[in-house]
mmCIF file of C-alpha atoms in Angstrom:
data_model
loop_
_atom_site.group_PDB
_atom_site.id
_atom_site.type_symbol
_atom_site.label_atom_id
_atom_site.label_comp_id
_atom_site.label_asym_id
_atom_site.label_seq_id
_atom_site.Cartn_x
_atom_site.Cartn_y
_atom_site.Cartn_z
ATOM 1 C CA MET A 163 -4.149 -47.262 108.366
ATOM 2 C CA LYS A 164 -4.183 -49.599 105.331
ATOM 3 C CA CYS A 165 -7.260 -47.685 103.960
ATOM 4 C CA ALA A 166 -5.437 -44.327 104.230
ATOM 5 C CA TRP A 167 -2.514 -45.622 102.120
ATOM 6 C CA LEU A 168 -4.926 -47.021 99.556
ATOM 7 C CA VAL A 169 -6.610 -43.632 99.120
ATOM 8 C CA VAL A 170 -3.213 -41.910 98.620
ATOM 9 C CA LEU A 171 -2.195 -44.480 95.997
ATOM 10 C CA ILE A 172 -5.436 -43.994 94.021
ATOM 11 C CA PHE A 173 -4.951 -40.144 93.942
ATOM 12 C CA ALA A 174 -1.353 -40.584 92.778
ATOM 13 C CA ILE A 175 -2.386 -42.821 89.848
ATOM 14 C CA LEU A 176 -5.176 -40.402 88.828
ATOM 15 C CA SER A 177 -2.747 -37.452 88.890
ATOM 16 C CA LEU A 178 -0.316 -39.274 86.609
ATOM 17 C CA LEU A 179 -3.076 -40.149 84.146
ATOM 18 C CA THR A 180 -4.288 -36.491 84.059
ATOM 19 C CA GLY A 181 -0.718 -35.172 83.371
ATOM 20 C CA CYS A 182 -0.322 -37.417 80.338
ATOM 21 C CA ALA A 183 -3.575 -36.269 78.796
ATOM 22 C CA PRO A 184 -3.325 -33.878 75.764
ATOM 23 C CA LYS A 185 -3.619 -30.162 76.559
ATOM 24 C CA PRO A 186 -6.579 -28.309 75.087
ATOM 25 C CA ALA A 187 -5.840 -26.050 72.148
ATOM 26 C CA THR A 188 -4.928 -22.507 73.135
ATOM 27 C CA ASP A 189 -7.502 -19.929 71.985
ATOM 28 C CA THR A 190 -5.590 -17.389 69.891
ATOM 29 C CA GLY A 191 -8.606 -15.243 68.991
ATOM 30 C CA PRO A 192 -10.392 -14.832 65.712
ATOM 31 C CA THR A 193 -8.687 -15.919 62.445
ATOM 32 C CA PRO A 194 -7.280 -12.915 60.521
ATOM 33 C CA ASN A 195 -9.335 -11.989 57.446
ATOM 34 C CA VAL A 196 -6.560 -12.348 54.857
ATOM 35 C CA ASP A 197 -7.487 -12.593 51.202
ATOM 36 C CA THR A 198 -5.703 -15.517 49.743
ATOM 37 C CA PRO A 199 -5.090 -15.173 46.000
ATOM 38 C CA GLN A 200 -7.389 -17.544 44.245
ATOM 39 C CA SER A 201 -6.662 -18.852 40.813
ATOM 40 C CA SER A 202 -9.649 -18.986 38.500
ATOM 41 C CA GLY A 203 -7.957 -21.814 36.639
ATOM 42 C CA LEU A 204 -8.361 -19.788 33.383
ATOM 43 C CA ALA A 205 -5.571 -17.904 31.586
ATOM 44 C CA PRO A 206 -6.322 -14.261 30.681
ATOM 45 C CA GLU A 207 -7.921 -14.093 27.253
ATOM 46 C CA ALA A 208 -5.292 -13.073 24.672
ATOM 47 C CA ALA A 209 -6.300 -10.411 22.174
ATOM 48 C CA GLN A 210 -6.438 -11.779 18.619
ATOM 49 C CA THR A 211 -3.736 -10.346 16.398
ATOM 50 C CA PHE A 212 -3.175 -10.584 12.658
ATOM 51 C CA THR A 213 -0.050 -10.420 10.546
ATOM 52 C CA ILE A 214 -0.228 -8.881 7.069
ATOM 53 C CA GLY A 215 2.565 -9.309 4.536
ATOM 54 C CA MET A 216 2.960 -6.335 2.180
ATOM 55 C CA SER A 217 5.060 -6.895 -0.950
ATOM 56 C CA GLN A 218 5.935 -3.614 -2.676
ATOM 57 C CA CYS A 219 7.407 -3.962 -6.160
ATOM 58 C CA ASN A 220 9.632 -0.928 -5.945
ATOM 59 C CA ARG A 221 10.218 1.807 -3.391
ATOM 60 C CA GLY A 222 12.277 3.843 -5.840
ATOM 61 C CA GLU A 223 9.160 5.813 -6.824
ATOM 62 C CA PRO A 224 7.786 8.487 -4.446
ATOM 63 C CA TRP A 225 4.247 7.318 -5.179
ATOM 64 C CA ARG A 226 5.068 3.813 -3.905
ATOM 65 C CA VAL A 227 6.795 5.178 -0.832
ATOM 66 C CA GLN A 228 3.568 7.066 -0.182
ATOM 67 C CA MET A 229 1.533 3.865 -0.671
ATOM 68 C CA ASP A 230 3.571 2.087 2.028
ATOM 69 C CA GLU A 231 3.238 5.113 4.278
ATOM 70 C CA ASP A 232 -0.547 5.172 3.800
ATOM 71 C CA ILE A 233 -0.737 1.470 4.714
ATOM 72 C CA LYS A 234 1.480 1.991 7.752
ATOM 73 C CA THR A 235 -0.555 4.974 8.973
ATOM 74 C CA ALA A 236 -3.892 3.203 8.513
ATOM 75 C CA ALA A 237 -2.659 0.010 10.201
ATOM 76 C CA ALA A 238 -1.279 1.975 13.159
ATOM 77 C CA GLU A 239 -4.869 2.797 14.112
ATOM 78 C CA HIS A 240 -5.481 -0.924 14.737
ATOM 79 C CA PRO A 241 -3.187 -2.451 17.399
ATOM 80 C CA GLU A 242 -4.342 -5.928 16.398
ATOM 81 C CA LEU A 243 -2.554 -5.560 13.049
ATOM 82 C CA GLU A 244 1.115 -6.064 12.319
ATOM 83 C CA VAL A 245 2.313 -5.318 8.788
ATOM 84 C CA LEU A 246 5.539 -6.803 7.444
ATOM 85 C CA PHE A 247 6.868 -4.698 4.544
ATOM 86 C CA LYS A 248 9.106 -6.048 1.795
ATOM 87 C CA ASP A 249 10.627 -4.123 -1.135
ATOM 88 C CA ALA A 250 11.262 -6.145 -4.297
ATOM 89 C CA GLN A 251 13.509 -3.374 -5.677
ATOM 90 C CA ASN A 252 11.959 -3.644 -9.137
ATOM 91 C CA LYS A 253 12.992 -7.316 -9.444
ATOM 92 C CA THR A 254 10.276 -9.760 -10.425
ATOM 93 C CA GLU A 255 12.069 -12.843 -9.071
ATOM 94 C CA GLN A 256 12.586 -11.121 -5.735
ATOM 95 C CA GLN A 257 8.905 -10.301 -5.469
ATOM 96 C CA GLN A 258 7.956 -13.890 -6.314
ATOM 97 C CA ALA A 259 10.228 -15.054 -3.486
ATOM 98 C CA GLN A 260 8.694 -12.514 -1.085
ATOM 99 C CA VAL A 261 5.185 -13.852 -1.613
ATOM 100 C CA ARG A 262 6.391 -17.394 -1.026
ATOM 101 C CA GLU A 263 8.174 -16.299 2.155
ATOM 102 C CA PHE A 264 4.925 -14.837 3.428
ATOM 103 C CA ILE A 265 3.172 -18.140 2.647
ATOM 104 C CA ALA A 266 5.857 -20.095 4.520
ATOM 105 C CA GLN A 267 5.509 -17.729 7.495
ATOM 106 C CA GLY A 268 1.781 -18.357 7.578
ATOM 107 C CA VAL A 269 0.724 -14.709 7.538
ATOM 108 C CA ASP A 270 -2.985 -14.028 7.847
ATOM 109 C CA LEU A 271 -3.281 -11.912 4.689
ATOM 110 C CA ILE A 272 -1.081 -10.670 1.854
ATOM 111 C CA ILE A 273 -1.180 -7.291 0.116
ATOM 112 C CA ILE A 274 0.800 -7.175 -3.119
ATOM 113 C CA SER A 275 1.447 -4.377 -5.566
ATOM 114 C CA PRO A 276 2.915 -6.515 -8.344
ATOM 115 C CA LYS A 277 5.698 -5.408 -10.644
ATOM 116 C CA GLU A 278 4.345 -7.442 -13.544
ATOM 117 C CA ALA A 279 1.081 -9.269 -14.027
ATOM 118 C CA LEU A 280 1.971 -12.676 -15.465
ATOM 119 C CA PRO A 281 5.067 -13.580 -13.362
ATOM 120 C CA LEU A 282 3.302 -12.715 -10.099
ATOM 121 C CA THR A 283 0.130 -14.636 -10.926
ATOM 122 C CA LYS A 284 1.458 -18.050 -9.862
ATOM 123 C CA PRO A 285 2.728 -16.952 -6.416
ATOM 124 C CA VAL A 286 -0.651 -15.329 -5.757
ATOM 125 C CA ASP A 287 -2.331 -18.587 -6.836
ATOM 126 C CA GLU A 288 -0.140 -20.425 -4.311
ATOM 127 C CA ALA A 289 -1.153 -18.045 -1.524
ATOM 128 C CA MET A 290 -4.827 -18.498 -2.331
ATOM 129 C CA ALA A 291 -4.334 -22.287 -2.370
ATOM 130 C CA ALA A 292 -2.852 -21.970 1.129
ATOM 131 C CA ASN A 293 -6.067 -20.191 2.222
ATOM 132 C CA ILE A 294 -4.284 -16.873 2.632
ATOM 133 C CA PRO A 295 -6.455 -14.032 1.283
ATOM 134 C CA VAL A 296 -4.687 -11.701 -1.161
ATOM 135 C CA ILE A 297 -5.403 -8.028 -1.877
ATOM 136 C CA VAL A 298 -3.889 -6.960 -5.206
ATOM 137 C CA LEU A 299 -3.123 -3.263 -5.109
ATOM 138 C CA ASP A 300 -2.664 -0.883 -8.061
ATOM 139 C CA ARG A 301 -1.341 -3.277 -10.709
ATOM 140 C CA LYS A 302 -3.304 -6.349 -11.728
ATOM 141 C CA ILE A 303 -2.357 -9.994 -12.147
ATOM 142 C CA GLU A 304 -3.628 -12.407 -14.785
ATOM 143 C CA GLY A 305 -7.052 -13.909 -14.144
ATOM 144 C CA ASP A 306 -9.199 -13.379 -11.069
ATOM 145 C CA ASN A 307 -7.767 -15.748 -8.471
ATOM 146 C CA TYR A 308 -7.372 -13.146 -5.734
ATOM 147 C CA THR A 309 -9.588 -11.895 -2.916
ATOM 148 C CA CYS A 310 -9.869 -8.228 -3.881
ATOM 149 C CA PHE A 311 -8.294 -5.831 -6.376
ATOM 150 C CA ILE A 312 -8.021 -2.142 -5.478
ATOM 151 C CA GLY A 313 -6.839 0.413 -8.017
ATOM 152 C CA GLY A 314 -7.652 3.419 -10.137
ATOM 153 C CA ASP A 315 -9.150 3.423 -13.626
ATOM 154 C CA ASN A 316 -6.022 3.839 -15.721
ATOM 155 C CA VAL A 317 -7.884 3.841 -19.013
ATOM 156 C CA LEU A 318 -10.088 6.681 -17.778
ATOM 157 C CA ILE A 319 -7.083 8.658 -16.538
ATOM 158 C CA GLY A 320 -5.224 8.177 -19.830
ATOM 159 C CA ARG A 321 -8.319 9.168 -21.800
ATOM 160 C CA GLU A 322 -8.769 12.344 -19.754
ATOM 161 C CA ALA A 323 -5.077 13.181 -20.228
ATOM 162 C CA GLY A 324 -5.520 12.741 -23.987
ATOM 163 C CA LYS A 325 -8.583 14.997 -24.065
ATOM 164 C CA TYR A 326 -6.754 17.672 -22.123
ATOM 165 C CA MET A 327 -3.792 17.358 -24.476
ATOM 166 C CA VAL A 328 -6.107 18.032 -27.416
ATOM 167 C CA GLU A 329 -7.416 21.093 -25.587
ATOM 168 C CA LEU A 330 -3.918 22.344 -24.739
ATOM 169 C CA LEU A 331 -2.547 21.977 -28.277
ATOM 170 C CA GLY A 332 -5.641 23.120 -30.141
ATOM 171 C CA GLY A 333 -6.112 19.711 -31.719
ATOM 172 C CA LYS A 334 -2.715 19.249 -33.379
ATOM 173 C CA GLY A 335 0.929 18.835 -32.442
ATOM 174 C CA LYS A 336 3.876 16.521 -31.928
ATOM 175 C CA VAL A 337 4.028 14.623 -28.634
ATOM 176 C CA VAL A 338 6.614 12.549 -26.750
ATOM 177 C CA GLU A 339 5.152 9.692 -24.700
ATOM 178 C CA LEU A 340 7.210 8.509 -21.716
ATOM 179 C CA GLN A 341 5.664 5.220 -20.630
ATOM 180 C CA GLY A 342 5.865 3.366 -17.360
ATOM 181 C CA LEU A 343 7.056 -0.212 -17.323
ATOM 182 C CA ALA A 344 5.740 -1.539 -20.634
ATOM 183 C CA THR A 345 4.915 -4.992 -19.233
ATOM 184 C CA SER A 346 2.887 -3.591 -16.328
ATOM 185 C CA THR A 347 -0.867 -3.223 -16.692
ATOM 186 C CA PRO A 348 -1.110 0.518 -15.808
ATOM 187 C CA ALA A 349 1.327 1.451 -18.581
ATOM 188 C CA GLY A 350 -0.692 -0.415 -21.193
ATOM 189 C CA GLU A 351 -3.961 1.025 -19.913
ATOM 190 C CA ARG A 352 -2.659 4.605 -19.676
ATOM 191 C CA HIS A 353 -1.406 4.363 -23.256
ATOM 192 C CA LYS A 354 -4.685 2.878 -24.459
ATOM 193 C CA GLY A 355 -6.731 5.587 -22.746
ATOM 194 C CA PHE A 356 -4.516 8.372 -24.091
ATOM 195 C CA MET A 357 -4.883 7.120 -27.666
ATOM 196 C CA GLU A 358 -8.659 7.118 -27.186
ATOM 197 C CA GLY A 359 -8.481 10.656 -25.837
ATOM 198 C CA ILE A 360 -6.593 12.084 -28.829
ATOM 199 C CA GLU A 361 -8.545 10.068 -31.382
ATOM 200 C CA GLY A 362 -9.838 12.249 -34.199
ATOM 201 C CA SER A 363 -7.283 15.001 -33.558
ATOM 202 C CA GLU A 364 -4.100 15.780 -35.489
ATOM 203 C CA ILE A 365 -1.869 14.999 -32.543
ATOM 204 C CA GLU A 366 1.017 12.704 -33.442
ATOM 205 C CA ILE A 367 3.213 10.683 -31.088
ATOM 206 C CA ILE A 368 6.706 11.133 -32.551
ATOM 207 C CA PHE A 369 8.712 9.399 -29.802
ATOM 208 C CA SER A 370 7.819 6.763 -27.226
ATOM 209 C CA ALA A 371 10.028 5.071 -24.620
ATOM 210 C CA ASP A 372 9.740 2.644 -21.715
ATOM 211 C CA CYS A 373 11.010 4.549 -18.669
ATOM 212 C CA GLN A 374 10.024 1.953 -16.038
ATOM 213 C CA TRP A 375 8.332 4.715 -14.030
ATOM 214 C CA LEU A 376 11.728 6.165 -13.040
ATOM 215 C CA GLU A 377 12.720 9.837 -13.356
ATOM 216 C CA PRO A 378 16.376 9.263 -14.348
ATOM 217 C CA ASN A 379 15.254 6.972 -17.183
ATOM 218 C CA ALA A 380 12.722 9.571 -18.352
ATOM 219 C CA GLN A 381 15.335 12.317 -18.310
ATOM 220 C CA ARG A 382 17.679 10.181 -20.385
ATOM 221 C CA GLU A 383 14.975 9.311 -22.920
ATOM 222 C CA MET A 384 13.886 12.945 -23.180
ATOM 223 C CA ASN A 385 17.479 13.938 -23.906
ATOM 224 C CA SER A 386 17.347 11.525 -26.811
ATOM 225 C CA ALA A 387 14.041 12.937 -28.065
ATOM 226 C CA LEU A 388 15.291 16.530 -27.817
ATOM 227 C CA SER A 389 18.370 15.672 -29.834
ATOM 228 C CA ARG A 390 16.279 14.105 -32.601
ATOM 229 C CA PHE A 391 13.300 16.455 -32.936
ATOM 230 C CA GLU A 392 13.317 20.220 -33.389
ATOM 231 C CA GLN A 393 9.587 20.396 -32.821
ATOM 232 C CA ILE A 394 8.166 18.881 -29.643
ATOM 233 C CA ASP A 395 4.917 20.451 -28.506
ATOM 234 C CA ALA A 396 4.135 18.333 -25.483
ATOM 235 C CA VAL A 397 5.129 15.394 -23.292
ATOM 236 C CA TYR A 398 2.662 12.827 -21.989
ATOM 237 C CA ALA A 399 4.348 10.995 -19.097
ATOM 238 C CA HIS A 400 2.759 8.022 -17.347
ATOM 239 C CA ASN A 401 3.747 9.407 -13.940
ATOM 240 C CA ASP A 402 4.827 12.729 -12.465
ATOM 241 C CA PRO A 403 8.487 11.803 -11.839
ATOM 242 C CA SER A 404 8.828 11.041 -15.563
ATOM 243 C CA ALA A 405 7.175 14.344 -16.491
ATOM 244 C CA HIS A 406 9.526 16.148 -14.140
ATOM 245 C CA GLY A 407 12.533 14.304 -15.606
ATOM 246 C CA ALA A 408 11.474 15.404 -19.110
ATOM 247 C CA TYR A 409 11.161 19.001 -17.921
ATOM 248 C CA GLN A 410 14.643 18.868 -16.402
ATOM 249 C CA ALA A 411 16.078 17.512 -19.646
ATOM 250 C CA ALA A 412 14.492 20.352 -21.639
ATOM 251 C CA LYS A 413 15.757 22.906 -19.147
ATOM 252 C CA GLN A 414 19.284 21.517 -19.174
ATOM 253 C CA GLU A 415 19.299 21.563 -22.979
ATOM 254 C CA GLY A 416 19.624 25.324 -22.683
ATOM 255 C CA LYS A 417 17.310 26.325 -25.552
ATOM 256 C CA GLY A 418 14.404 27.421 -23.416
ATOM 257 C CA ARG A 419 12.160 24.622 -24.672
ATOM 258 C CA GLU A 420 11.032 23.818 -21.128
ATOM 259 C CA LYS A 421 8.940 27.030 -21.467
ATOM 260 C CA THR A 422 7.196 26.067 -24.716
ATOM 261 C CA ILE A 423 6.685 22.305 -24.263
ATOM 262 C CA LYS A 424 3.563 21.286 -22.313
ATOM 263 C CA PHE A 425 4.183 18.554 -19.719
ATOM 264 C CA ILE A 426 1.390 16.301 -18.433
ATOM 265 C CA GLY A 427 1.898 13.712 -15.698
ATOM 266 C CA ILE A 428 -0.098 11.298 -13.524
ATOM 267 C CA ASP A 429 -0.195 10.598 -9.744
ATOM 268 C CA ALA A 430 -0.862 14.033 -8.233
ATOM 269 C CA LEU A 431 0.828 13.549 -4.884
ATOM 270 C CA PRO A 432 0.491 16.811 -2.940
ATOM 271 C CA HIS A 433 4.233 17.221 -2.495
ATOM 272 C CA GLU A 434 5.065 16.178 -6.050
ATOM 273 C CA GLY A 435 2.713 16.461 -9.060
ATOM 274 C CA VAL A 436 0.351 18.983 -7.488
ATOM 275 C CA LYS A 437 3.328 21.041 -6.370
ATOM 276 C CA TYR A 438 4.768 20.934 -9.922
ATOM 277 C CA VAL A 439 1.491 22.312 -11.283
ATOM 278 C CA GLU A 440 1.562 25.092 -8.702
ATOM 279 C CA GLU A 441 5.121 25.925 -9.751
ATOM 280 C CA GLY A 442 4.219 26.019 -13.447
ATOM 281 C CA ILE A 443 6.337 22.974 -14.342
ATOM 282 C CA LEU A 444 3.409 20.746 -15.333
ATOM 283 C CA ALA A 445 0.381 21.761 -17.381
ATOM 284 C CA ALA A 446 -1.650 19.107 -15.591
ATOM 285 C CA THR A 447 -1.516 16.025 -13.413
ATOM 286 C CA PHE A 448 -4.196 13.402 -12.805
ATOM 287 C CA GLN A 449 -4.668 11.839 -9.400
ATOM 288 C CA TYR A 450 -3.991 8.150 -8.993
ATOM 289 C CA PRO A 451 -4.751 7.319 -5.325
ATOM 290 C CA THR A 452 -2.343 4.890 -3.660
ATOM 291 C CA GLY A 453 -5.165 2.792 -2.189
ATOM 292 C CA GLY A 454 -3.099 2.155 0.946
ATOM 293 C CA ARG A 455 -5.766 3.205 3.419
ATOM 294 C CA GLU A 456 -8.462 1.398 1.460
ATOM 295 C CA ALA A 457 -6.349 -1.788 1.490
ATOM 296 C CA ILE A 458 -6.239 -1.807 5.300
ATOM 297 C CA GLU A 459 -9.978 -1.115 5.513
ATOM 298 C CA VAL A 460 -10.670 -4.069 3.219
ATOM 299 C CA ALA A 461 -8.133 -6.264 5.047
ATOM 300 C CA LEU A 462 -9.931 -5.699 8.346
ATOM 301 C CA LYS A 463 -13.219 -6.806 6.804
ATOM 302 C CA ILE A 464 -11.659 -9.915 5.296
ATOM 303 C CA LEU A 465 -9.995 -10.848 8.593
ATOM 304 C CA ALA A 466 -13.343 -10.376 10.330
ATOM 305 C CA GLY A 467 -14.909 -12.849 7.941
ATOM 306 C CA GLU A 468 -16.945 -10.278 6.013
ATOM 307 C CA LYS A 469 -17.489 -10.396 2.272
ATOM 308 C CA VAL A 470 -15.799 -7.677 0.216
ATOM 309 C CA PRO A 471 -16.192 -6.588 -3.424
ATOM 310 C CA LYS A 472 -14.030 -8.419 -5.929
ATOM 311 C CA ASN A 473 -12.869 -5.146 -7.488
ATOM 312 C CA ILE A 474 -12.753 -1.648 -6.014
ATOM 313 C CA THR A 475 -12.088 1.262 -8.404
ATOM 314 C CA LEU A 476 -10.738 4.461 -6.892
ATOM 315 C CA GLY A 477 -11.697 7.911 -8.184
ATOM 316 C CA THR A 478 -9.478 10.536 -9.814
ATOM 317 C CA ARG A 479 -9.105 14.329 -10.031
ATOM 318 C CA LYS A 480 -7.553 16.643 -12.611
ATOM 319 C CA PHE A 481 -5.197 19.367 -11.405
ATOM 320 C CA THR A 482 -4.432 22.281 -13.741
ATOM 321 C CA PRO A 483 -3.126 25.810 -13.066
ATOM 322 C CA ASP A 484 -6.764 26.980 -13.087
ATOM 323 C CA ASN A 485 -8.044 24.659 -10.372
ATOM 324 C CA VAL A 486 -5.015 23.516 -8.362
ATOM 325 C CA LYS A 487 -5.635 26.076 -5.615
ATOM 326 C CA SER A 488 -9.185 24.819 -5.164
ATOM 327 C CA GLY A 489 -8.228 21.154 -4.912
ATOM 328 C CA GLY A 490 -8.600 20.080 -8.526
ATOM 329 C CA GLU A 491 -11.612 18.875 -10.473
ATOM 330 C CA GLU A 492 -13.271 15.537 -9.831
ATOM 331 C CA ILE A 493 -13.626 13.354 -12.898
ATOM 332 C CA PRO A 494 -16.787 11.262 -12.783
ATOM 333 C CA ALA A 495 -16.509 7.527 -13.374
ATOM 334 C CA PRO A 496 -17.891 6.354 -16.715
ATOM 335 C CA GLU A 497 -21.431 5.059 -16.548
ATOM 336 C CA GLY A 498 -21.990 1.346 -16.707
#
């Protein structure tokens, strides 16, 4: 009897020990194949972008508006470029400040079309000292401390205008010269070239005025010339707006002299000078490319670390009533 109780007690103890033991894990089937987002530990590579500061001396001239537009259009083809435009409104001090603002902002490159050479030379020097490349567009600065200059050959254009004036007037006559801004390099070079072009002829400049490239100024100065001189055979204007302003002054005088005076301008924008030739207002205009597209092409090379030419001279074309419909006549660059 004692043995039977002992066996029961042993079974009871074993049962208690088995009930306290941990249960085996329940089999829930295969683990779902869920893709867990995995971080590579690397941020996506950011595209390199560049900021270009563009300082325009004056947007009061259609040609300069076109220059900005050409830069904007060319840059729009390159999403990596952002161009910041500033208009100095024909104020030298304002343009100096603009260049220094670009330096302080740390832009990657500066394009400047300077109002005047000497006063803008120091700010460009400061940009170069800050390792910011500078493209000087259209008008020059003093010296050669810049990355690249892009512009037309103003002496050549003035010389060709002078030669055509000799042809138009048969070698003699009285001419009014309406200059651009006298302290800007293109005005000096266009005057110099014109004098070379008429050299040896009997053409005489009877009136000359600084019109600062602006049509209202040219119209006012032409009014003065008309009131002083009975004989005016032709007008040589340093840009098309000035030539057009002179024409308007002659027309408003009411003596019909706008029909006898020959007007020559420079720039040859399709919607301006070329159109004036087509309408019979101008006897000729000479193309002066804005260089806006070329500036962006050069900027891209500079930003890519490529070498670029120190000076790039743009070509020109002559538009007269005889060739305007066929796109003008290309004027070859002088040899050497």
